[in-house]
Coordinates of C-alpha atoms in Angstrom, one line a residue:
X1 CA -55.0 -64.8 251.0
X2 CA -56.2 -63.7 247.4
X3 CA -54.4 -66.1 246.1
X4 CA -55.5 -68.9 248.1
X5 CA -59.3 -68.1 246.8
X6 CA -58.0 -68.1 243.4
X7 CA -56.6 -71.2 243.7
X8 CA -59.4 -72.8 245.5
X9 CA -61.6 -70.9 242.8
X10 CA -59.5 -73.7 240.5
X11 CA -60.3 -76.8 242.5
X12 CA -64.0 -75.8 242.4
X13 CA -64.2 -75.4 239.0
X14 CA -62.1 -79.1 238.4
X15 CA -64.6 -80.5 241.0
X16 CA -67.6 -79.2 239.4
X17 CA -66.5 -80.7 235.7
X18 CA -66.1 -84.0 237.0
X19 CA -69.5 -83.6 239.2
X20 CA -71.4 -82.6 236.3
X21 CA -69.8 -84.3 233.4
X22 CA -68.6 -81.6 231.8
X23 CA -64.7 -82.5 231.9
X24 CA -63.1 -85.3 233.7
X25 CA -59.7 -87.3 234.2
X26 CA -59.1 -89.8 230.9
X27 CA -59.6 -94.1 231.2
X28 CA -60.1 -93.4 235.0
X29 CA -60.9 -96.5 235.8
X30 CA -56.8 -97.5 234.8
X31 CA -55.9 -95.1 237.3
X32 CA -55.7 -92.0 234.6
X33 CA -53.2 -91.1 232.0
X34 CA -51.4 -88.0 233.5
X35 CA -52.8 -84.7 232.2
X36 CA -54.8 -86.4 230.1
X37 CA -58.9 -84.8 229.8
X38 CA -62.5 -86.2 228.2
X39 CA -64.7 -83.7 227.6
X40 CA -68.3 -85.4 228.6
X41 CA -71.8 -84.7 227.9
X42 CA -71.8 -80.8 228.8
X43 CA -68.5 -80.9 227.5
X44 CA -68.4 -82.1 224.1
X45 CA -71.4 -79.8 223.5
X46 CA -70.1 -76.6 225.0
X47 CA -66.6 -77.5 222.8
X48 CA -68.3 -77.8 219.8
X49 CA -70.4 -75.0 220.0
X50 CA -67.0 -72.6 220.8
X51 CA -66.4 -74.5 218.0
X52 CA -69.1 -72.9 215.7
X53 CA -69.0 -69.6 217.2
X54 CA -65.2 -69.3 216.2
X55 CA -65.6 -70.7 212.7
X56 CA -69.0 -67.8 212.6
X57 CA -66.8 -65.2 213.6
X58 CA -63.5 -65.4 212.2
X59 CA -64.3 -67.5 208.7
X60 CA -68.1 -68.2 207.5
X61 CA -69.5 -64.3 208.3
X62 CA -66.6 -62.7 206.1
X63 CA -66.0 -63.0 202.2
X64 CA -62.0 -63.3 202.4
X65 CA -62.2 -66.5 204.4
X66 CA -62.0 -70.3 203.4
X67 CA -61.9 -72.9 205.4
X68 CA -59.5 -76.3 205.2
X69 CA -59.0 -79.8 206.9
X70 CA -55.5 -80.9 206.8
X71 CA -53.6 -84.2 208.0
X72 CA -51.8 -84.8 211.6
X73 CA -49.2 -86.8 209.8
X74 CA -47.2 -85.2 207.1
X75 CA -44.4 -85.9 205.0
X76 CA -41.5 -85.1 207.6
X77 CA -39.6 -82.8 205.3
X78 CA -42.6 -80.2 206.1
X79 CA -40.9 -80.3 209.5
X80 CA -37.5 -79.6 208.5
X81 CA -38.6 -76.9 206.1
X82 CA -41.1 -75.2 208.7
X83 CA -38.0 -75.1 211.2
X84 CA -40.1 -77.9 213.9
X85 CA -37.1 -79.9 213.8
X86 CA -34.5 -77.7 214.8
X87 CA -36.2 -74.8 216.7
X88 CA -39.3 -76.6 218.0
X89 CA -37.9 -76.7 221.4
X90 CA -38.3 -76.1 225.2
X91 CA -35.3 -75.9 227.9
X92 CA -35.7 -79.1 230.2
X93 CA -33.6 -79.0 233.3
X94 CA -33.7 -82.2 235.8
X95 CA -33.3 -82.8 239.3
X96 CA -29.9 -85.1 240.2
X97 CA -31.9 -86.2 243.6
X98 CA -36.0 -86.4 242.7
X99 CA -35.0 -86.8 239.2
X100 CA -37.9 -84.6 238.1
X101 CA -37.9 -82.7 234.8
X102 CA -38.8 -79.2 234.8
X103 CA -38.8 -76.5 232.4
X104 CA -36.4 -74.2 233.4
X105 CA -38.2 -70.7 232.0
X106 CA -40.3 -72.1 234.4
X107 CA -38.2 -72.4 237.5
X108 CA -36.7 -69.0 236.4
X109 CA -39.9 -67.3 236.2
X110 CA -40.6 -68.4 239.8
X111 CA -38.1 -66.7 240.3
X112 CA -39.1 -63.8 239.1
X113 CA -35.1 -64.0 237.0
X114 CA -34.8 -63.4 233.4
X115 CA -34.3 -66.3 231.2
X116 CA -30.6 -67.0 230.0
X117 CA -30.0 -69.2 228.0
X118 CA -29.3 -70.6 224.6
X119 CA -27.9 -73.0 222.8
X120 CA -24.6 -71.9 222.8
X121 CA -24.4 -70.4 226.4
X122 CA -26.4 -72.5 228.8
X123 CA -27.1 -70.7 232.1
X124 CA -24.9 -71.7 235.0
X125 CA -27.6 -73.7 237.4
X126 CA -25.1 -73.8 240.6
X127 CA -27.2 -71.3 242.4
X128 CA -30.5 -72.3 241.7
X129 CA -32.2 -75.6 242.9
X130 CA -35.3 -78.0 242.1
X131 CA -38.3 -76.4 243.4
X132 CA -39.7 -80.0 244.6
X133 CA -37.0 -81.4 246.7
X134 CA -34.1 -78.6 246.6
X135 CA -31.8 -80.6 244.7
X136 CA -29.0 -79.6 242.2
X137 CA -29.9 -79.2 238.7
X138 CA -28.4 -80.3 235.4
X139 CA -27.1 -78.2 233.0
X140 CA -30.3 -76.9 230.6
X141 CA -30.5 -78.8 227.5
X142 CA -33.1 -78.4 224.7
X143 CA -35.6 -80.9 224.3
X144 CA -37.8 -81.2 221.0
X145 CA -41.7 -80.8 221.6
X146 CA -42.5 -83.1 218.7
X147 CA -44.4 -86.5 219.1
X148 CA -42.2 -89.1 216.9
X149 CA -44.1 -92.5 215.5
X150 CA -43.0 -94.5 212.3
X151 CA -45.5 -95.2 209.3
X152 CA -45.4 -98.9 207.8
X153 CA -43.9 -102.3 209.2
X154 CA -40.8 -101.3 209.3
X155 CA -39.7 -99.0 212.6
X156 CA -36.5 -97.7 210.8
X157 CA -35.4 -93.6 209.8
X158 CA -36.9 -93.9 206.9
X159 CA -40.2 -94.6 208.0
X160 CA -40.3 -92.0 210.7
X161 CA -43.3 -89.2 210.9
X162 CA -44.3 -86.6 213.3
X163 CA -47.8 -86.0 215.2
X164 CA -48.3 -82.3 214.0
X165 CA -47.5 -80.0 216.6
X166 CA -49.4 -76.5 215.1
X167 CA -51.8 -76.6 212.0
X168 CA -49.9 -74.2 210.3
X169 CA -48.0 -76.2 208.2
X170 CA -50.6 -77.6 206.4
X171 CA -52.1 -74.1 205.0
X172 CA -48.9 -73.5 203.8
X173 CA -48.2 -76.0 202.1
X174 CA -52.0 -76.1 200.4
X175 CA -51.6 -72.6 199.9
X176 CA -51.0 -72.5 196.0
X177 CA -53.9 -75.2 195.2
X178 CA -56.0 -73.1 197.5
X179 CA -55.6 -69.9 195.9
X180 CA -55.7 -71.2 192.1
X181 CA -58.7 -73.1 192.5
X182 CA -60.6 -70.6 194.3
X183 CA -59.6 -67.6 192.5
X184 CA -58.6 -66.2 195.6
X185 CA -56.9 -62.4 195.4
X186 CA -55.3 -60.6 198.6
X187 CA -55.8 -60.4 201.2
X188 CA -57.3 -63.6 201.9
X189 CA -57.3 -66.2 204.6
X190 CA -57.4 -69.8 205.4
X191 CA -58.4 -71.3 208.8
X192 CA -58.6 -74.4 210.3
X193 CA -59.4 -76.3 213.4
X194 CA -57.8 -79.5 214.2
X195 CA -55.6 -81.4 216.8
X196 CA -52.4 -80.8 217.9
X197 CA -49.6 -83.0 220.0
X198 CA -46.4 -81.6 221.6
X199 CA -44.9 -83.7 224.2
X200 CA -44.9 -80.9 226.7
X201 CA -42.1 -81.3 229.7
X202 CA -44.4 -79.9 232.2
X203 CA -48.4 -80.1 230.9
X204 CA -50.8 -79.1 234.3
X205 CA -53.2 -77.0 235.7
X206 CA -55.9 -78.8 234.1
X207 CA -57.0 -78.3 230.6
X208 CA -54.2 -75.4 230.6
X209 CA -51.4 -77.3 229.4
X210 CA -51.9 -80.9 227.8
X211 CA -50.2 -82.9 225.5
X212 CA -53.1 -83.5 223.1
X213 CA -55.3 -80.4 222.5
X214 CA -57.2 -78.7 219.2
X215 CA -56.4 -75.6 218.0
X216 CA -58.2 -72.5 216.0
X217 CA -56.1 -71.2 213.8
X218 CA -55.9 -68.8 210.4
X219 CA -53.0 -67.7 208.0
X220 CA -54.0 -64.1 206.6
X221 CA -52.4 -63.9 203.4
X222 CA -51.5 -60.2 202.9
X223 CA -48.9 -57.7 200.7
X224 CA -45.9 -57.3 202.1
X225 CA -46.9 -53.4 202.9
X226 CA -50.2 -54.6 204.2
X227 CA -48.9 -56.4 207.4
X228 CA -49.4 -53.7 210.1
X229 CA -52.9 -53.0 209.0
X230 CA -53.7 -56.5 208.9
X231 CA -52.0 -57.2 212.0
X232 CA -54.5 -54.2 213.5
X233 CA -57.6 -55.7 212.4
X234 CA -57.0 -59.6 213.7
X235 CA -56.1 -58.0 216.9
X236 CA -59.4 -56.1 217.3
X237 CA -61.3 -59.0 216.2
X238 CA -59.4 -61.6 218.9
X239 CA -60.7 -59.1 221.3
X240 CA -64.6 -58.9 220.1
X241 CA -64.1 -62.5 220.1
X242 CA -63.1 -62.9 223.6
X243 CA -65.9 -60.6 224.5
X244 CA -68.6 -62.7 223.1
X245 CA -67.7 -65.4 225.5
X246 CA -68.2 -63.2 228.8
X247 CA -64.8 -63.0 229.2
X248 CA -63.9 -59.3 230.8
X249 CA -61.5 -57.2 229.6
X250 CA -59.8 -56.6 232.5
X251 CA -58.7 -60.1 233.1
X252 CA -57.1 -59.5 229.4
X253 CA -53.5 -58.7 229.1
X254 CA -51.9 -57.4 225.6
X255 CA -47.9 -58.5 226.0
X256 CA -46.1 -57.7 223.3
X257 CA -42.9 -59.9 222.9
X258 CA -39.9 -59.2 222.6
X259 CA -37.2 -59.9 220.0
X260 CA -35.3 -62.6 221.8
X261 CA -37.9 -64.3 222.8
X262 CA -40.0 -64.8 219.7
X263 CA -40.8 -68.2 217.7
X264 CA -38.2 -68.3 215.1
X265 CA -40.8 -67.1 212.3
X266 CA -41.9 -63.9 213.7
X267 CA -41.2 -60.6 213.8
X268 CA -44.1 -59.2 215.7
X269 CA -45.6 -61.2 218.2
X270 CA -48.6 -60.5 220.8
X271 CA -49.6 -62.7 223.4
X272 CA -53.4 -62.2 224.8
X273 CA -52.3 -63.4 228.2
X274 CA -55.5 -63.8 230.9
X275 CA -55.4 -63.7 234.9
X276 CA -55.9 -67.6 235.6
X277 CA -56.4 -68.7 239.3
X278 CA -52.7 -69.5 239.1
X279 CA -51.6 -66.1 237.1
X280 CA -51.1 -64.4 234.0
X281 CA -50.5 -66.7 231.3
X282 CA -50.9 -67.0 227.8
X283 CA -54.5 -67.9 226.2
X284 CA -53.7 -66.9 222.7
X285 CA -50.9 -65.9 220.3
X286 CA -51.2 -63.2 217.3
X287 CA -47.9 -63.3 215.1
X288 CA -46.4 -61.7 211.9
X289 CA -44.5 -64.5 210.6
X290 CA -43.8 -62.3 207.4
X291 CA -42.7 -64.5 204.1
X292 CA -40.5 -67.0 206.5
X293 CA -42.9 -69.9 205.7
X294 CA -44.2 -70.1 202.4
X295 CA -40.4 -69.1 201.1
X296 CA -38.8 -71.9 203.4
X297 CA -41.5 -74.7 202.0
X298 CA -40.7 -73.0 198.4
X299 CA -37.0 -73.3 199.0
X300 CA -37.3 -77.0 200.3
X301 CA -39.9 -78.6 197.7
X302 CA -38.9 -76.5 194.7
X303 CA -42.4 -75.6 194.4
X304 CA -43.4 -72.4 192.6
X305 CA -45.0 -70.3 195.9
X306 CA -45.5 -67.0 194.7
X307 CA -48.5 -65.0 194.1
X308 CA -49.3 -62.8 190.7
X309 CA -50.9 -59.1 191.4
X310 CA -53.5 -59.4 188.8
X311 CA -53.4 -56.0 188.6
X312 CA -49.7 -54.9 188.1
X313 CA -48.7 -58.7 187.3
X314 CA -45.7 -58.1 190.2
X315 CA -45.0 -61.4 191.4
X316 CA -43.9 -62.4 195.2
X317 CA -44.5 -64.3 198.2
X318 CA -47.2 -62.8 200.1
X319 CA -46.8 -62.1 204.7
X320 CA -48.6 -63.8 206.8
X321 CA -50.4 -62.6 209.7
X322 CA -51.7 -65.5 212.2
X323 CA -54.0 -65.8 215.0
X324 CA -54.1 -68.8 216.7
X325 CA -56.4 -69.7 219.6
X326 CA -56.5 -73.2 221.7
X327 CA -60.0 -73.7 222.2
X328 CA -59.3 -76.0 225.6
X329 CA -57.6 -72.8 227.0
X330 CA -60.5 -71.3 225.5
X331 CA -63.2 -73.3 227.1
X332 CA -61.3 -72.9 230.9
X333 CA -61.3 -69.5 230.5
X334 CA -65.1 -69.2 228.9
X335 CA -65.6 -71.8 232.4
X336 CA -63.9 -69.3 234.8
X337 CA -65.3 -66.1 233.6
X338 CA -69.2 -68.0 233.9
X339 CA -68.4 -69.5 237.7
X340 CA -70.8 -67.7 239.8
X341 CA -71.6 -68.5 243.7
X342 CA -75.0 -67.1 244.5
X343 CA -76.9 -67.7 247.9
X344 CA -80.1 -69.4 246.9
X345 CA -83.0 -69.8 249.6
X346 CA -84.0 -73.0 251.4
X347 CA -87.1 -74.6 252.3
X348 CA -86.0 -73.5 256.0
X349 CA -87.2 -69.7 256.0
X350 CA -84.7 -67.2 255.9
X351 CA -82.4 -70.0 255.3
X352 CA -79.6 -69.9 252.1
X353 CA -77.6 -72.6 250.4
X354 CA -74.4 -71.9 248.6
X355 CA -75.6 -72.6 244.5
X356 CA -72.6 -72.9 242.0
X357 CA -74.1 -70.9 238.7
X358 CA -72.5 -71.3 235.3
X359 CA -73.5 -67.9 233.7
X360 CA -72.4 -68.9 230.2
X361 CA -73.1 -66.5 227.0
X362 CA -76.7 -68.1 225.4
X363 CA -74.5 -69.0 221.9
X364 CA -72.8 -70.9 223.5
X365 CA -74.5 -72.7 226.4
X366 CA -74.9 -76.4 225.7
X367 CA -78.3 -76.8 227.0
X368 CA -80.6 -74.0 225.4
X369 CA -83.9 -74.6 226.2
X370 CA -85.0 -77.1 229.1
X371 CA -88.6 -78.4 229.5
X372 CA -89.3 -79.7 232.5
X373 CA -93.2 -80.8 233.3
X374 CA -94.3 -81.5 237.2
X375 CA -93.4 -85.1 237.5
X376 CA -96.5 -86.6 239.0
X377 CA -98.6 -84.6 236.5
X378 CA -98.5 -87.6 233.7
X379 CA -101.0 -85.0 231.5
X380 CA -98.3 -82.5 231.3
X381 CA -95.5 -84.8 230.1
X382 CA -97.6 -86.2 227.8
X383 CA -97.9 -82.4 226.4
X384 CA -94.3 -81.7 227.2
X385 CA -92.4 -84.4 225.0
X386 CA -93.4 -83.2 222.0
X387 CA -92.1 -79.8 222.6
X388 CA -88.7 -81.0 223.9
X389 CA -88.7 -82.9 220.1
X390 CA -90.0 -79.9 218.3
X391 CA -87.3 -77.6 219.7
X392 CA -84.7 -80.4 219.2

């Protein structure tokens, strides 16, 4: 029963977006592209000020803090140095009757069974069947996340780029000019905000998963012995961050992640997971990806990477701490913490309406102020339109 109003909760809040034109369906009027969102009016405005707030709170209120605009295309060897092109993967299972593609973690968790696989040892599918039609399954296979297009006339290998599918890659590979021509000394970070593409197997539940998405993100720059400190701090601040947008705490779960099932960078990873209508999944992602990047991208371009201690005039690579933060995952769950239903009085006495509120933090709130004179009172409008352009 609870989680039938949860789920309903859900197609209130998609009905709503559409009603209102906060968030609706992409090119409708050609029948849609699946999973594929426009953020309208309301939208756009609420997005851009999460937007601001983040950029306020993680980069322009704090002194160790610059802020960069990289490019979604990139010279592909980024990818192979970063790892993308090997480990940038999901497991894809289909179904032999349907012929649907699912990604079998997902199946598994379902489940409620551990994932096993690997590359090596696939996981023997016999036993387990498509959760659509209850068909057999193919072996898993690993299938690369990474949007492929060619640059120039000529659609050969050598013309071949990627859609970036994280903005990380670009701060590292900047980090050097960055730090030189700002003078920067650790710690120090450098954040971004910028679009993303990963040609998810399975993208749904709304603005949840999608194949085209923006992401907040920061690389913290720190000492090798600095990590757990730094890694202390960011956490602390994701949670003050989340607080600021009404989201409660107790819809919040810390998961720390095991070894095995870490992104091939990290060695410490915490998930922020929240209690979504259709259950605990992951919002945001805080990892210590130690030296991994900026040595791999040193390794591949032959480009000096280190960093000289003014002080002691020891050289290394500095660790990386990295919060990242989707802000569509951000706005649903800024959207589902605000849904309110209230019972609002009628003209009938003692009469009540349902009324669907949006209690959304003031900051944020894309309409701050409204002015609204007594329509057949032309006298008051007359007074009224020059206040609505004076607290434009």
């Amino acid at each position: 029963m609870k989680q039938e109003k949860e789920a309903d909760l859900m197609d209130k809040l998609i009905a709503l977006c559409k009603q209102r034109g906060i968030i609706f369906p992409g090119s409708e009027i050609y029948g849609g592209l699946a999973n594929s969102w426009d953020f309208g009016p309301y939208g756009a405005l609420l997005k851009n000020n999460i937007r601001q707030a983040w950029l306020k709170h993680f980069v322009t209120s704090r002194d160790d803090m610059v802020l960069l605009e990289s490019g979604i295309i990139m010279n592909p060897k980024v990818w192979q140095a970063s790892g993308h092109l090997q480990n940038f993967t999901d497991p894809l299972v289909d179904c032999k009757k349907c012929k649907k593609r699912f990604r079998a973690d997902h199946i598994l968790e379902q489940r409620s069974l551990k994932p096993g696989y690997d590359k090596e040892s696939p996981l023997d599918w016999s036993e387990i069947h498509c959760p659509e039609c209850g068909g057999d399954l193919t072996e898993v296979r690993l299938f690369n996340l990474m949007f492929k297009s060619h640059m120039g006339p000529v659609e050969d290998a050598g013309a071949e780029v990627y859609l970036r599918p994280e903005l990380a890659a670009g701060m590292f590979t900047d980090f050097k000019l960055i730090q030189q021509s700002k003078r920067l000394k650790l710690p120090f970070g450098i954040a971004q905000v910028g679009k993303a593409f990963r040609n998810e197997i399975t993208p749904g539940n709304f603005i949840f998963r999608t194949r085209e998405f923006e992401i907040m993100e920061l690389e913290y720059f720190v000492k090798p012995s600095d990590w757990e400190k730094a890694f202390a701090n960011w956490l602390d601040l994701m949670k003050s961050w989340l607080k600021s947008l009404g989201v409660a705490a107790k819809d919040i779960n810390l998961n720390e992640i095991p070894e095995g099932e870490r992104a091939h960078y990290s060695k410490r990873t915490v998930d922020f997971e929240y209690n979504y209508p259709f259950g605990l999944k992951e919002l945001y992602g805080l990892a210590y990806r130690t030296d991994f990047d900026l040595a791999s991208h040193a390794k591949f371009s032959g480009a000096d990477l280190t960093y000289t201690d003014p002080e002691t005039g020891e050289k290394f690579v500095p660790h990386v701490v990295e919060p990242s933060m989707g802000l569509e995952r951000t706005v649903l769950v800024t959207l589902l913490a605000a849904y309110h239903e209230e019972d609002a009085p009628t003209a009938e006495e003692g009469e009540t309406d349902k009324r669907v509120v949006l209690k959304l933090p003031k900051h944020i709130a894309p309409i701050k102020v409204a002015i609204l004179p007594l329509s057949k009172k032309e006298e008051l409008a007359k007074v009224a339109l020059p206040i609505a352009q004076e607290l434009r």
